[in-house]
mmCIF file of C-alpha atoms and ligand atoms in Angstrom:
data_model
loop_
_atom_site.group_PDB
_atom_site.id
_atom_site.type_symbol
_atom_site.label_atom_id
_atom_site.label_comp_id
_atom_site.label_asym_id
_atom_site.label_seq_id
_atom_site.Cartn_x
_atom_site.Cartn_y
_atom_site.Cartn_z
ATOM 1 C CA MET A 1 58.240 -33.037 32.644
ATOM 2 C CA SER A 2 58.201 -30.046 34.679
ATOM 3 C CA LEU A 3 55.939 -30.262 37.676
ATOM 4 C CA GLU A 4 53.087 -26.969 37.601
ATOM 5 C CA HIS A 5 53.137 -25.676 41.328
ATOM 6 C CA SER A 6 50.845 -22.880 42.491
ATOM 7 C CA THR A 7 48.677 -21.491 45.652
ATOM 8 C CA TRP A 8 45.463 -20.738 46.054
ATOM 9 C CA ALA A 9 44.184 -18.352 48.600
ATOM 10 C CA ILE A 10 40.488 -19.159 49.220
ATOM 11 C CA ASN A 11 40.315 -16.428 52.147
ATOM 12 C CA GLU A 12 42.882 -14.806 54.624
ATOM 13 C CA SER A 13 42.954 -17.893 56.528
ATOM 14 C CA ILE A 14 42.458 -20.807 53.857
ATOM 15 C CA SER A 15 45.211 -21.472 51.274
ATOM 16 C CA VAL A 16 46.126 -24.255 49.313
ATOM 17 C CA ASP A 17 49.397 -25.260 47.756
ATOM 18 C CA ILE A 18 48.587 -27.550 44.173
ATOM 19 C CA ALA A 19 50.995 -29.872 42.345
ATOM 20 C CA VAL A 20 50.076 -31.109 39.262
ATOM 21 C CA GLY A 21 51.811 -33.659 37.183
ATOM 22 C CA PRO A 22 54.013 -36.998 36.288
ATOM 23 C CA GLY A 23 55.579 -37.687 39.678
ATOM 24 C CA ALA A 24 53.965 -35.280 41.652
ATOM 25 C CA ARG A 25 53.323 -37.657 44.605
ATOM 26 C CA ILE A 26 57.406 -37.564 44.958
ATOM 27 C CA VAL A 27 57.327 -33.801 45.398
ATOM 28 C CA LEU A 28 54.603 -33.712 48.478
ATOM 29 C CA PRO A 29 57.174 -33.619 51.212
ATOM 30 C CA ARG A 30 58.651 -30.970 49.695
ATOM 31 C CA LEU A 31 56.250 -28.838 49.468
ATOM 32 C CA VAL A 32 54.949 -29.903 52.971
ATOM 33 C CA ARG A 33 58.345 -28.888 54.386
ATOM 34 C CA GLU A 34 58.344 -25.690 52.249
ATOM 35 C CA ALA A 35 54.892 -24.738 53.530
ATOM 36 C CA GLY A 36 56.809 -24.394 56.830
ATOM 37 C CA ARG A 37 54.345 -26.200 58.942
ATOM 38 C CA ASP A 38 55.984 -28.503 61.320
ATOM 39 C CA TYR A 39 53.744 -31.664 61.406
ATOM 40 C CA THR A 40 54.452 -34.078 64.050
ATOM 41 C CA SER A 41 53.620 -36.976 61.730
ATOM 42 C CA ILE A 42 52.495 -38.185 58.324
ATOM 43 C CA LEU A 43 48.954 -40.153 58.172
ATOM 44 C CA ILE A 44 48.149 -41.713 54.942
ATOM 45 C CA VAL A 45 44.828 -43.204 54.407
ATOM 46 C CA ALA A 46 45.477 -45.151 50.925
ATOM 47 C CA ASP A 47 42.984 -46.446 48.521
ATOM 48 C CA SER A 48 43.157 -50.319 48.044
ATOM 49 C CA GLY A 49 42.202 -49.939 44.371
ATOM 50 C CA VAL A 50 45.925 -47.700 43.873
ATOM 51 C CA PRO A 51 48.682 -49.832 42.995
ATOM 52 C CA GLY A 52 51.007 -49.843 46.406
ATOM 53 C CA ARG A 53 54.434 -48.759 44.994
ATOM 54 C CA PHE A 54 52.920 -45.484 44.052
ATOM 55 C CA VAL A 55 52.157 -45.136 47.911
ATOM 56 C CA GLU A 56 55.168 -46.577 48.721
ATOM 57 C CA ASP A 57 56.893 -43.825 46.794
ATOM 58 C CA MET A 58 55.436 -41.483 48.667
ATOM 59 C CA VAL A 59 55.825 -43.070 52.286
ATOM 60 C CA GLU A 60 59.724 -43.492 51.350
ATOM 61 C CA ALA A 61 60.072 -39.755 50.256
ATOM 62 C CA PHE A 62 58.204 -38.293 53.352
ATOM 63 C CA THR A 63 60.779 -40.629 55.398
ATOM 64 C CA ARG A 64 63.512 -38.916 53.667
ATOM 65 C CA GLU A 65 62.556 -35.764 54.473
ATOM 66 C CA GLY A 66 62.606 -36.889 58.179
ATOM 67 C CA PHE A 67 58.963 -37.008 59.045
ATOM 68 C CA ARG A 68 57.510 -39.934 60.994
ATOM 69 C CA VAL A 69 54.982 -41.795 58.583
ATOM 70 C CA GLU A 70 51.935 -43.939 59.258
ATOM 71 C CA LYS A 71 49.603 -45.871 56.722
ATOM 72 C CA LEU A 72 46.538 -47.225 56.453
ATOM 73 C CA VAL A 73 44.964 -49.052 53.545
ATOM 74 C CA VAL A 74 40.952 -48.506 53.372
ATOM 75 C CA LYS A 75 38.802 -50.495 50.626
ATOM 76 C CA GLY A 76 38.296 -48.189 47.821
ATOM 77 C CA GLY A 77 35.051 -47.230 45.909
ATOM 78 C CA GLU A 78 31.829 -45.615 47.344
ATOM 79 C CA LYS A 79 31.315 -48.045 50.296
ATOM 80 C CA ALA A 80 34.328 -46.125 51.654
ATOM 81 C CA LYS A 81 31.953 -43.275 52.444
ATOM 82 C CA SER A 82 30.722 -44.704 55.231
ATOM 83 C CA ILE A 83 30.342 -44.198 59.287
ATOM 84 C CA ASN A 84 32.053 -47.968 59.613
ATOM 85 C CA THR A 85 35.183 -46.121 57.670
ATOM 86 C CA VAL A 86 35.019 -43.021 59.585
ATOM 87 C CA VAL A 87 35.314 -44.792 62.818
ATOM 88 C CA GLY A 88 37.895 -47.084 61.678
ATOM 89 C CA LEU A 89 39.713 -44.101 60.702
ATOM 90 C CA TRP A 90 39.196 -42.311 63.984
ATOM 91 C CA GLU A 91 40.593 -45.453 65.817
ATOM 92 C CA TRP A 92 43.523 -45.659 63.565
ATOM 93 C CA LEU A 93 44.184 -41.845 64.625
ATOM 94 C CA LEU A 94 44.138 -42.565 68.046
ATOM 95 C CA LYS A 95 46.364 -45.527 68.111
ATOM 96 C CA VAL A 96 49.185 -43.991 66.121
ATOM 97 C CA GLY A 97 48.965 -40.960 68.341
ATOM 98 C CA ALA A 98 47.617 -38.715 65.807
ATOM 99 C CA ASP A 99 47.519 -35.079 67.241
ATOM 100 C CA ARG A 100 46.400 -31.477 66.507
ATOM 101 C CA TRP A 101 50.118 -31.043 64.471
ATOM 102 C CA SER A 102 49.561 -34.189 62.427
ATOM 103 C CA LEU A 103 49.119 -34.080 58.481
ATOM 104 C CA LEU A 104 46.379 -36.918 57.121
ATOM 105 C CA VAL A 105 47.144 -37.625 53.379
ATOM 106 C CA ALA A 106 44.259 -38.883 51.585
ATOM 107 C CA TYR A 107 45.550 -41.086 49.039
ATOM 108 C CA GLY A 108 42.874 -42.195 46.128
ATOM 109 C CA GLY A 109 39.812 -41.857 44.471
ATOM 110 C CA GLY A 110 36.690 -39.428 45.452
ATOM 111 C CA ALA A 111 35.458 -41.865 47.644
ATOM 112 C CA VAL A 112 38.211 -42.496 50.108
ATOM 113 C CA SER A 113 39.484 -38.906 49.955
ATOM 114 C CA ASP A 114 35.788 -37.467 51.089
ATOM 115 C CA ALA A 115 35.756 -40.208 54.113
ATOM 116 C CA ALA A 116 39.703 -39.207 54.898
ATOM 117 C CA GLY A 117 39.052 -35.777 54.328
ATOM 118 C CA PHE A 118 35.754 -36.060 56.414
ATOM 119 C CA ALA A 119 38.161 -37.938 59.640
ATOM 120 C CA ALA A 120 40.294 -35.093 59.356
ATOM 121 C CA ALA A 121 37.576 -32.285 59.669
ATOM 122 C CA THR A 122 36.396 -33.871 62.587
ATOM 123 C CA TYR A 123 39.595 -35.657 64.517
ATOM 124 C CA MET A 124 40.001 -33.042 67.441
ATOM 125 C CA ARG A 125 38.415 -30.440 65.978
ATOM 126 C CA GLY A 126 39.697 -30.739 62.547
ATOM 127 C CA ILE A 127 43.466 -31.183 61.672
ATOM 128 C CA ASP A 128 45.342 -30.463 58.304
ATOM 129 C CA TRP A 129 45.077 -32.672 55.428
ATOM 130 C CA ALA A 130 46.149 -33.126 52.114
ATOM 131 C CA THR A 131 44.714 -35.002 49.082
ATOM 132 C CA VAL A 132 46.403 -37.358 46.595
ATOM 133 C CA PRO A 133 43.787 -37.709 44.001
ATOM 134 C CA THR A 134 44.339 -41.145 42.116
ATOM 135 C CA THR A 135 41.137 -41.094 39.452
ATOM 136 C CA LEU A 136 40.669 -37.958 36.951
ATOM 137 C CA LEU A 137 37.626 -37.254 38.349
ATOM 138 C CA SER A 138 38.786 -36.675 41.669
ATOM 139 C CA MET A 139 41.802 -35.060 40.393
ATOM 140 C CA ALA A 140 39.843 -32.602 37.930
ATOM 141 C CA ASP A 141 36.700 -32.078 40.378
ATOM 142 C CA ALA A 142 36.509 -33.523 43.838
ATOM 143 C CA ALA A 143 40.003 -32.784 45.111
ATOM 144 C CA ALA A 144 39.318 -29.132 45.221
ATOM 145 C CA GLY A 145 36.690 -27.171 47.099
ATOM 146 C CA GLY A 146 36.785 -28.588 50.684
ATOM 147 C CA LYS A 147 33.763 -30.354 50.573
ATOM 148 C CA THR A 148 34.028 -33.716 52.149
ATOM 149 C CA ALA A 149 31.349 -36.053 53.429
ATOM 150 C CA ILE A 150 30.094 -39.612 53.997
ATOM 151 C CA ASP A 151 26.747 -41.576 52.813
ATOM 152 C CA PHE A 152 24.137 -41.925 55.903
ATOM 153 C CA ASN A 153 20.918 -43.596 54.530
ATOM 154 C CA ALA A 154 21.565 -40.625 51.399
ATOM 155 C CA LYS A 155 24.315 -39.882 49.736
ATOM 156 C CA ASN A 156 26.736 -37.356 50.880
ATOM 157 C CA ILE A 157 24.508 -36.148 53.928
ATOM 158 C CA ILE A 158 27.051 -36.285 56.740
ATOM 159 C CA GLY A 159 29.901 -33.757 55.983
ATOM 160 C CA ALA A 160 31.901 -30.771 56.861
ATOM 161 C CA PHE A 161 33.827 -27.910 54.821
ATOM 162 C CA HIS A 162 37.539 -28.532 55.447
ATOM 163 C CA HIS A 163 39.656 -27.508 52.502
ATOM 164 C CA PRO A 164 42.998 -29.849 52.351
ATOM 165 C CA ARG A 165 46.320 -27.876 52.698
ATOM 166 C CA PHE A 166 47.759 -29.487 50.124
ATOM 167 C CA ILE A 167 46.460 -30.933 46.035
ATOM 168 C CA VAL A 168 49.091 -33.515 44.199
ATOM 169 C CA ALA A 169 47.412 -34.820 41.199
ATOM 170 C CA ASP A 170 50.072 -37.257 39.976
ATOM 171 C CA THR A 171 49.056 -37.943 36.097
ATOM 172 C CA GLU A 172 50.955 -41.301 36.553
ATOM 173 C CA HIS A 173 47.738 -42.626 38.262
ATOM 174 C CA LEU A 174 45.868 -42.066 35.343
ATOM 175 C CA GLU A 175 47.446 -44.860 33.397
ATOM 176 C CA THR A 176 46.075 -47.557 35.628
ATOM 177 C CA LEU A 177 42.445 -46.586 35.439
ATOM 178 C CA ASP A 178 40.108 -48.476 33.361
ATOM 179 C CA GLU A 179 38.683 -46.738 30.072
ATOM 180 C CA ARG A 180 35.414 -46.057 30.991
ATOM 181 C CA ASN A 181 36.513 -44.210 34.600
ATOM 182 C CA TYR A 182 38.646 -42.198 32.708
ATOM 183 C CA VAL A 183 36.419 -40.979 30.384
ATOM 184 C CA SER A 184 33.992 -40.590 32.830
ATOM 185 C CA GLY A 185 35.836 -37.835 34.317
ATOM 186 C CA LEU A 186 36.312 -35.996 31.351
ATOM 187 C CA ALA A 187 32.399 -35.281 31.751
ATOM 188 C CA GLU A 188 33.315 -32.964 34.479
ATOM 189 C CA VAL A 189 36.405 -31.447 32.837
ATOM 190 C CA VAL A 190 34.047 -30.433 29.875
ATOM 191 C CA LYS A 191 31.706 -29.266 32.652
ATOM 192 C CA HIS A 192 34.360 -26.810 33.829
ATOM 193 C CA ALA A 193 34.709 -25.586 30.028
ATOM 194 C CA LEU A 194 31.570 -24.867 29.539
ATOM 195 C CA LEU A 195 31.703 -22.581 32.772
ATOM 196 C CA GLU A 196 34.697 -21.146 31.917
ATOM 197 C CA GLY A 197 34.579 -20.486 28.106
ATOM 198 C CA GLU A 198 34.764 -21.068 24.615
ATOM 199 C CA TRP A 199 38.845 -21.141 24.562
ATOM 200 C CA PHE A 200 38.780 -24.251 26.939
ATOM 201 C CA LEU A 201 36.521 -26.204 24.949
ATOM 202 C CA ASP A 202 38.671 -25.583 21.524
ATOM 203 C CA TRP A 203 41.595 -26.657 23.418
ATOM 204 C CA LEU A 204 39.928 -29.977 24.420
ATOM 205 C CA ARG A 205 38.721 -30.213 20.881
ATOM 206 C CA ARG A 206 42.233 -29.647 19.323
ATOM 207 C CA ASN A 207 44.104 -31.988 22.263
ATOM 208 C CA ARG A 208 41.379 -34.829 21.771
ATOM 209 C CA GLU A 209 43.692 -37.666 20.925
ATOM 210 C CA ALA A 210 46.518 -36.927 23.376
ATOM 211 C CA ILE A 211 44.035 -36.572 26.103
ATOM 212 C CA LEU A 212 42.214 -39.733 25.350
ATOM 213 C CA ALA A 213 46.131 -41.320 24.963
ATOM 214 C CA ARG A 214 46.798 -39.523 28.577
ATOM 215 C CA SER A 215 49.588 -37.960 27.718
ATOM 216 C CA HIS A 216 51.137 -36.863 30.806
ATOM 217 C CA ALA A 217 51.630 -33.099 29.241
ATOM 218 C CA GLU A 218 48.062 -32.610 27.706
ATOM 219 C CA ALA A 219 46.247 -34.492 30.942
ATOM 220 C CA SER A 220 48.093 -32.027 33.430
ATOM 221 C CA LYS A 221 47.511 -28.803 31.628
ATOM 222 C CA MET A 222 43.932 -30.240 31.460
ATOM 223 C CA ILE A 223 43.484 -30.960 35.451
ATOM 224 C CA ARG A 224 45.052 -27.513 36.199
ATOM 225 C CA MET A 225 42.388 -25.291 34.087
ATOM 226 C CA SER A 226 39.852 -27.611 35.593
ATOM 227 C CA LEU A 227 41.187 -26.943 38.935
ATOM 228 C CA ASP A 228 41.718 -23.508 38.520
ATOM 229 C CA THR A 229 37.972 -23.075 37.154
ATOM 230 C CA LYS A 230 36.381 -24.862 40.134
ATOM 231 C CA MET A 231 38.980 -22.639 42.506
ATOM 232 C CA LYS A 232 38.205 -19.380 41.147
ATOM 233 C CA ILE A 233 34.429 -20.446 41.747
ATOM 234 C CA VAL A 234 35.049 -22.186 45.193
ATOM 235 C CA ALA A 235 37.024 -18.802 46.306
ATOM 236 C CA ARG A 236 33.782 -16.585 45.448
ATOM 237 C CA ASP A 237 31.571 -18.387 47.757
ATOM 238 C CA TYR A 238 33.817 -20.992 50.044
ATOM 239 C CA ARG A 239 31.152 -22.342 52.096
ATOM 240 C CA GLU A 240 28.233 -22.579 49.724
ATOM 241 C CA ARG A 241 26.262 -19.527 51.100
ATOM 242 C CA LYS A 242 26.583 -16.902 48.010
ATOM 243 C CA GLY A 243 24.964 -19.225 45.632
ATOM 244 C CA ASP A 244 27.898 -18.986 43.253
ATOM 245 C CA ARG A 245 28.985 -22.341 43.954
ATOM 246 C CA MET A 246 25.805 -23.536 42.717
ATOM 247 C CA LEU A 247 27.215 -22.773 39.083
ATOM 248 C CA LEU A 248 29.324 -25.882 39.467
ATOM 249 C CA ASN A 249 26.087 -28.014 39.772
ATOM 250 C CA LEU A 250 25.727 -27.269 35.604
ATOM 251 C CA GLY A 251 23.938 -30.483 34.169
ATOM 252 C CA HIS A 252 24.080 -32.301 37.926
ATOM 253 C CA THR A 253 20.042 -31.883 38.124
ATOM 254 C CA VAL A 254 19.653 -34.039 35.202
ATOM 255 C CA ALA A 255 22.035 -36.344 36.069
ATOM 256 C CA HIS A 256 21.330 -37.292 39.220
ATOM 257 C CA ALA A 257 17.903 -38.458 37.532
ATOM 258 C CA VAL A 258 19.811 -40.151 34.747
ATOM 259 C CA GLU A 259 21.637 -42.190 37.639
ATOM 260 C CA LYS A 260 18.561 -42.830 39.728
ATOM 261 C CA ALA A 261 16.601 -43.863 36.822
ATOM 262 C CA THR A 262 19.138 -46.235 35.708
ATOM 263 C CA GLY A 263 20.125 -47.799 38.665
ATOM 264 C CA TYR A 264 23.595 -46.139 38.689
ATOM 265 C CA THR A 265 24.482 -48.508 35.701
ATOM 266 C CA VAL A 266 25.178 -44.998 33.880
ATOM 267 C CA SER A 267 28.104 -43.636 35.853
ATOM 268 C CA HIS A 268 28.397 -40.399 37.042
ATOM 269 C CA GLY A 269 30.484 -38.770 34.517
ATOM 270 C CA GLU A 270 28.280 -40.138 31.583
ATOM 271 C CA ALA A 271 24.996 -39.019 33.907
ATOM 272 C CA VAL A 272 26.530 -35.474 34.010
ATOM 273 C CA ALA A 273 27.099 -35.537 30.111
ATOM 274 C CA ILE A 274 23.814 -36.242 29.431
ATOM 275 C CA GLY A 275 22.646 -33.487 31.972
ATOM 276 C CA LEU A 276 24.671 -31.203 30.464
ATOM 277 C CA VAL A 277 22.870 -31.605 27.067
ATOM 278 C CA VAL A 278 19.544 -31.671 28.446
ATOM 279 C CA GLU A 279 20.118 -28.440 30.565
ATOM 280 C CA ALA A 280 21.738 -27.081 27.301
ATOM 281 C CA TYR A 281 18.068 -27.434 25.658
ATOM 282 C CA ALA A 282 16.336 -25.946 28.819
ATOM 283 C CA ALA A 283 18.577 -22.796 28.682
ATOM 284 C CA THR A 284 17.886 -22.448 25.203
ATOM 285 C CA ARG A 285 14.174 -21.579 26.225
ATOM 286 C CA ILE A 286 15.250 -19.700 29.237
ATOM 287 C CA THR A 287 18.407 -17.802 29.078
ATOM 288 C CA GLY A 288 18.451 -17.605 25.196
ATOM 289 C CA LEU A 289 21.392 -20.087 24.901
ATOM 290 C CA PRO A 290 21.971 -20.376 21.300
ATOM 291 C CA ARG A 291 21.250 -23.680 19.529
ATOM 292 C CA SER A 292 24.356 -23.720 18.137
ATOM 293 C CA SER A 293 26.289 -24.030 21.267
ATOM 294 C CA ILE A 294 24.056 -27.279 22.145
ATOM 295 C CA GLU A 295 25.570 -28.815 19.110
ATOM 296 C CA GLU A 296 29.132 -27.763 20.160
ATOM 297 C CA ILE A 297 28.526 -29.307 23.516
ATOM 298 C CA ARG A 298 27.200 -32.546 21.914
ATOM 299 C CA GLU A 299 29.453 -32.625 19.589
ATOM 300 C CA THR A 300 32.588 -32.181 22.053
ATOM 301 C CA LEU A 301 30.964 -34.834 24.498
ATOM 302 C CA SER A 302 30.751 -37.136 21.573
ATOM 303 C CA LEU A 303 34.298 -36.573 20.455
ATOM 304 C CA PHE A 304 35.339 -38.351 24.090
ATOM 305 C CA GLY A 305 33.121 -40.965 23.675
ATOM 306 C CA LEU A 306 30.474 -39.589 26.064
ATOM 307 C CA PRO A 307 26.712 -40.137 25.802
ATOM 308 C CA THR A 308 24.895 -37.413 24.851
ATOM 309 C CA ARG A 309 21.002 -38.471 24.728
ATOM 310 C CA PRO A 310 18.762 -39.432 27.897
ATOM 311 C CA PRO A 311 17.911 -43.093 27.965
ATOM 312 C CA SER A 312 15.241 -43.743 25.601
ATOM 313 C CA ASN A 313 13.524 -46.055 27.956
ATOM 314 C CA ILE A 314 12.791 -43.214 30.970
ATOM 315 C CA SER A 315 9.777 -40.997 29.950
ATOM 316 C CA ALA A 316 10.497 -37.401 30.330
ATOM 317 C CA ASP A 317 7.673 -37.300 33.280
ATOM 318 C CA GLU A 318 9.605 -39.743 35.061
ATOM 319 C CA ALA A 319 12.845 -38.334 34.969
ATOM 320 C CA VAL A 320 11.619 -35.019 36.187
ATOM 321 C CA LYS A 321 9.512 -36.454 39.066
ATOM 322 C CA LEU A 322 13.251 -38.069 39.983
ATOM 323 C CA MET A 323 15.131 -34.472 39.692
ATOM 324 C CA ARG A 324 13.149 -34.018 42.827
ATOM 325 C CA LEU A 325 12.973 -30.466 42.053
ATOM 326 C CA ASP A 326 10.601 -30.027 44.879
ATOM 327 C CA LYS A 327 13.357 -31.015 47.212
ATOM 328 C CA LYS A 328 15.701 -28.037 45.549
ATOM 329 C CA ARG A 329 12.628 -25.013 46.227
ATOM 330 C CA ARG A 330 13.103 -22.293 48.791
ATOM 331 C CA GLY A 331 9.656 -20.539 48.796
ATOM 332 C CA ASP A 332 8.210 -21.019 46.097
ATOM 333 C CA LYS A 333 10.875 -20.725 43.772
ATOM 334 C CA LEU A 334 14.146 -22.937 42.872
ATOM 335 C CA THR A 335 17.418 -21.871 41.601
ATOM 336 C CA LEU A 336 19.021 -23.585 38.635
ATOM 337 C CA PRO A 337 22.367 -23.246 37.008
ATOM 338 C CA LEU A 338 22.281 -22.683 33.484
ATOM 339 C CA LEU A 339 24.050 -21.126 30.450
ATOM 340 C CA GLU A 340 23.297 -18.147 28.849
ATOM 341 C CA ALA A 341 26.555 -18.584 26.486
ATOM 342 C CA ILE A 342 29.607 -20.832 26.709
ATOM 343 C CA GLY A 343 31.625 -19.082 29.451
ATOM 344 C CA ARG A 344 28.686 -17.435 31.032
ATOM 345 C CA PRO A 345 26.769 -19.513 33.429
ATOM 346 C CA VAL A 346 23.828 -18.030 35.161
ATOM 347 C CA LEU A 347 21.562 -18.982 38.217
ATOM 348 C CA VAL A 348 18.094 -18.790 37.380
ATOM 349 C CA ASP A 349 14.996 -18.446 39.539
ATOM 350 C CA LEU A 350 12.394 -20.666 38.410
ATOM 351 C CA ARG A 351 8.630 -21.841 39.974
ATOM 352 C CA LEU A 352 8.284 -25.182 40.427
ATOM 353 C CA ASP A 353 5.719 -25.876 37.563
ATOM 354 C CA GLU A 354 7.658 -24.098 35.303
ATOM 355 C CA ALA A 355 10.955 -25.980 35.804
ATOM 356 C CA GLU A 356 9.222 -28.981 35.731
ATOM 357 C CA LYS A 357 7.982 -28.048 32.447
ATOM 358 C CA VAL A 358 11.124 -26.818 30.968
ATOM 359 C CA LEU A 359 13.136 -29.798 31.905
ATOM 360 C CA ALA A 360 10.783 -32.487 30.703
ATOM 361 C CA GLU A 361 10.563 -30.652 27.098
ATOM 362 C CA ALA A 362 14.315 -30.364 27.272
ATOM 363 C CA TRP A 363 14.393 -34.020 28.286
ATOM 364 C CA ARG A 364 12.318 -34.708 25.011
ATOM 365 C CA GLU A 365 13.973 -32.717 22.918
ATOM 366 C CA ALA A 366 17.193 -34.023 23.624
ATOM 367 C CA GLY A 367 15.806 -37.790 23.290
ATOM 368 C CA ASN A 368 14.403 -37.091 19.528
ATOM 369 C CA ALA A 369 17.524 -35.032 18.517
HETATM 370 N N1 NAD B 1 34.185 -33.598 47.539
HETATM 371 C C1 NAD B 1 33.646 -33.329 46.389
HETATM 372 O O1 NAD B 1 33.461 -31.985 45.981
HETATM 373 C C2 NAD B 1 33.708 -34.318 45.544
HETATM 374 C C3 NAD B 1 33.185 -34.037 43.974
HETATM 375 C C4 NAD B 1 32.753 -34.975 43.259
HETATM 376 C C5 NAD B 1 32.626 -35.997 43.665
HETATM 377 N N2 NAD B 1 32.864 -36.546 44.723
HETATM 378 C C6 NAD B 1 32.647 -38.011 44.804
HETATM 379 O O2 NAD B 1 33.657 -38.728 44.682
HETATM 380 C C7 NAD B 1 33.440 -40.291 44.493
HETATM 381 C C8 NAD B 1 33.773 -40.784 43.416
HETATM 382 O O3 NAD B 1 34.923 -40.588 43.130
HETATM 383 P P1 NAD B 1 35.688 -41.736 41.831
HETATM 384 O O4 NAD B 1 35.279 -41.158 40.896
HETATM 385 O O5 NAD B 1 37.154 -41.105 42.250
HETATM 386 O O6 NAD B 1 35.387 -42.910 42.324
HETATM 387 P P2 NAD B 1 35.822 -43.603 43.714
HETATM 388 O O7 NAD B 1 36.768 -43.280 44.548
HETATM 389 O O8 NAD B 1 34.433 -44.529 44.123
HETATM 390 O O9 NAD B 1 37.092 -44.429 42.753
HETATM 391 C C9 NAD B 1 36.602 -45.346 41.791
HETATM 392 C C10 NAD B 1 37.497 -46.882 41.757
HETATM 393 O O10 NAD B 1 38.963 -46.923 41.419
HETATM 394 C C11 NAD B 1 39.645 -47.215 42.241
HETATM 395 N N3 NAD B 1 40.647 -46.446 42.025
HETATM 396 C C12 NAD B 1 41.070 -45.126 42.329
HETATM 397 N N4 NAD B 1 42.338 -44.771 41.917
HETATM 398 C C13 NAD B 1 42.603 -45.752 40.959
HETATM 399 C C14 NAD B 1 43.901 -45.754 40.278
HETATM 400 N N5 NAD B 1 44.917 -44.640 39.953
HETATM 401 N N6 NAD B 1 44.034 -46.666 39.449
HETATM 402 C C15 NAD B 1 42.826 -47.907 39.033
HETATM 403 N N7 NAD B 1 41.714 -47.810 40.142
HETATM 404 C C16 NAD B 1 41.879 -46.867 41.326
HETATM 405 C C17 NAD B 1 38.897 -47.117 43.635
HETATM 406 O O11 NAD B 1 39.626 -48.019 44.367
HETATM 407 C C18 NAD B 1 37.699 -47.464 43.345
HETATM 408 O O12 NAD B 1 37.246 -49.217 43.437
HETATM 409 C C19 NAD B 1 31.902 -39.900 44.916
HETATM 410 O O13 NAD B 1 31.705 -40.610 46.127
HETATM 411 C C20 NAD B 1 31.165 -38.727 44.855
HETATM 412 O O14 NAD B 1 30.383 -38.196 45.703
HETATM 413 C C21 NAD B 1 33.300 -35.573 45.363
#
């Protein structure tokens, strides 16, 4: 199968080379060479959850291209996003003699990528980095957009915008993911489909079996389409200043409340799935989203085994409190991304009391449906 390769210009000075497909990890060294940047060394930060043989393939490929390569394995998962990990990475970068012409390669899930990307953003005021996402969520979402962060008393509170120069999504990594992790990643894909248009949602439904079977061809196409949707929005607002980027938070206001209320036993993707449905109910009241669209969203999520009802033991009032809408307020208004139609997301300004009321009603309605 051939690899898809393209270059996305974020602005005049930042462009990102993207390769998607089985075996893409072996292609990165060639992409790096062809990009014409004479990197002095390649410094790979590998997630411990990723089978070592995959990472070794990349080490060998870089070595064959004549690069000096160093590798460090860090423990994968959310705990990687700590200041201790970043200090460890800074120490390692100094020890192996990383300079401003080194390329750091973050090889792993979204957590390792966020931490390693942050180390790249801060070491010597920022060195180039590449990301090799290895979970579906990181391939279809986290890899793009240039947000890097660690958790510090609160999630993602310390971070920087630092776009990777290369994104290499190798679908062979999907083979070792557990089912729940894979399906959770699909929720962000559905979110991108809702932002993009009916055709994307239809495509997902039509290719359900191949997607669930993790077929390389369909998974690659799905990741490609997902990344394109995200990059298009990011390119309009690459440092989250104009507001467009807030569209990517579709479903997330409610999702954060679901995660907190359940003590994070519901995964992020599962919470996003529920959030997309509850926020669709809110949209019918605010933007006039047709009720038939709710059914379409619900049906698509269910086809992939994702939940669509808020947990019944959490009351609407409790959920709304956990949404921390007051924190999102600017002056007396807050802005929510909502769908006007599938493929037509809009940012809506609401008063705090209005937002609380409509989200509570939507929570109840989604629970009773
Ligand atoms: N930067 C962004 O724009 C952005 C966007 C969305 C999410 N995120 C962040 O991403 C993180 C979640 O990322 P995630 O869902 O990838 O989870 P994760 O990085 O926490 O990884 C989950 C587990 O899967 C393991 N793993 C990774 N690849 C594997 C593979 N191929 N096979 C088997 N196991 C593998 C990891 O070691 C870890 O134990 C969160 O911290 C979130 O904040 C960032």
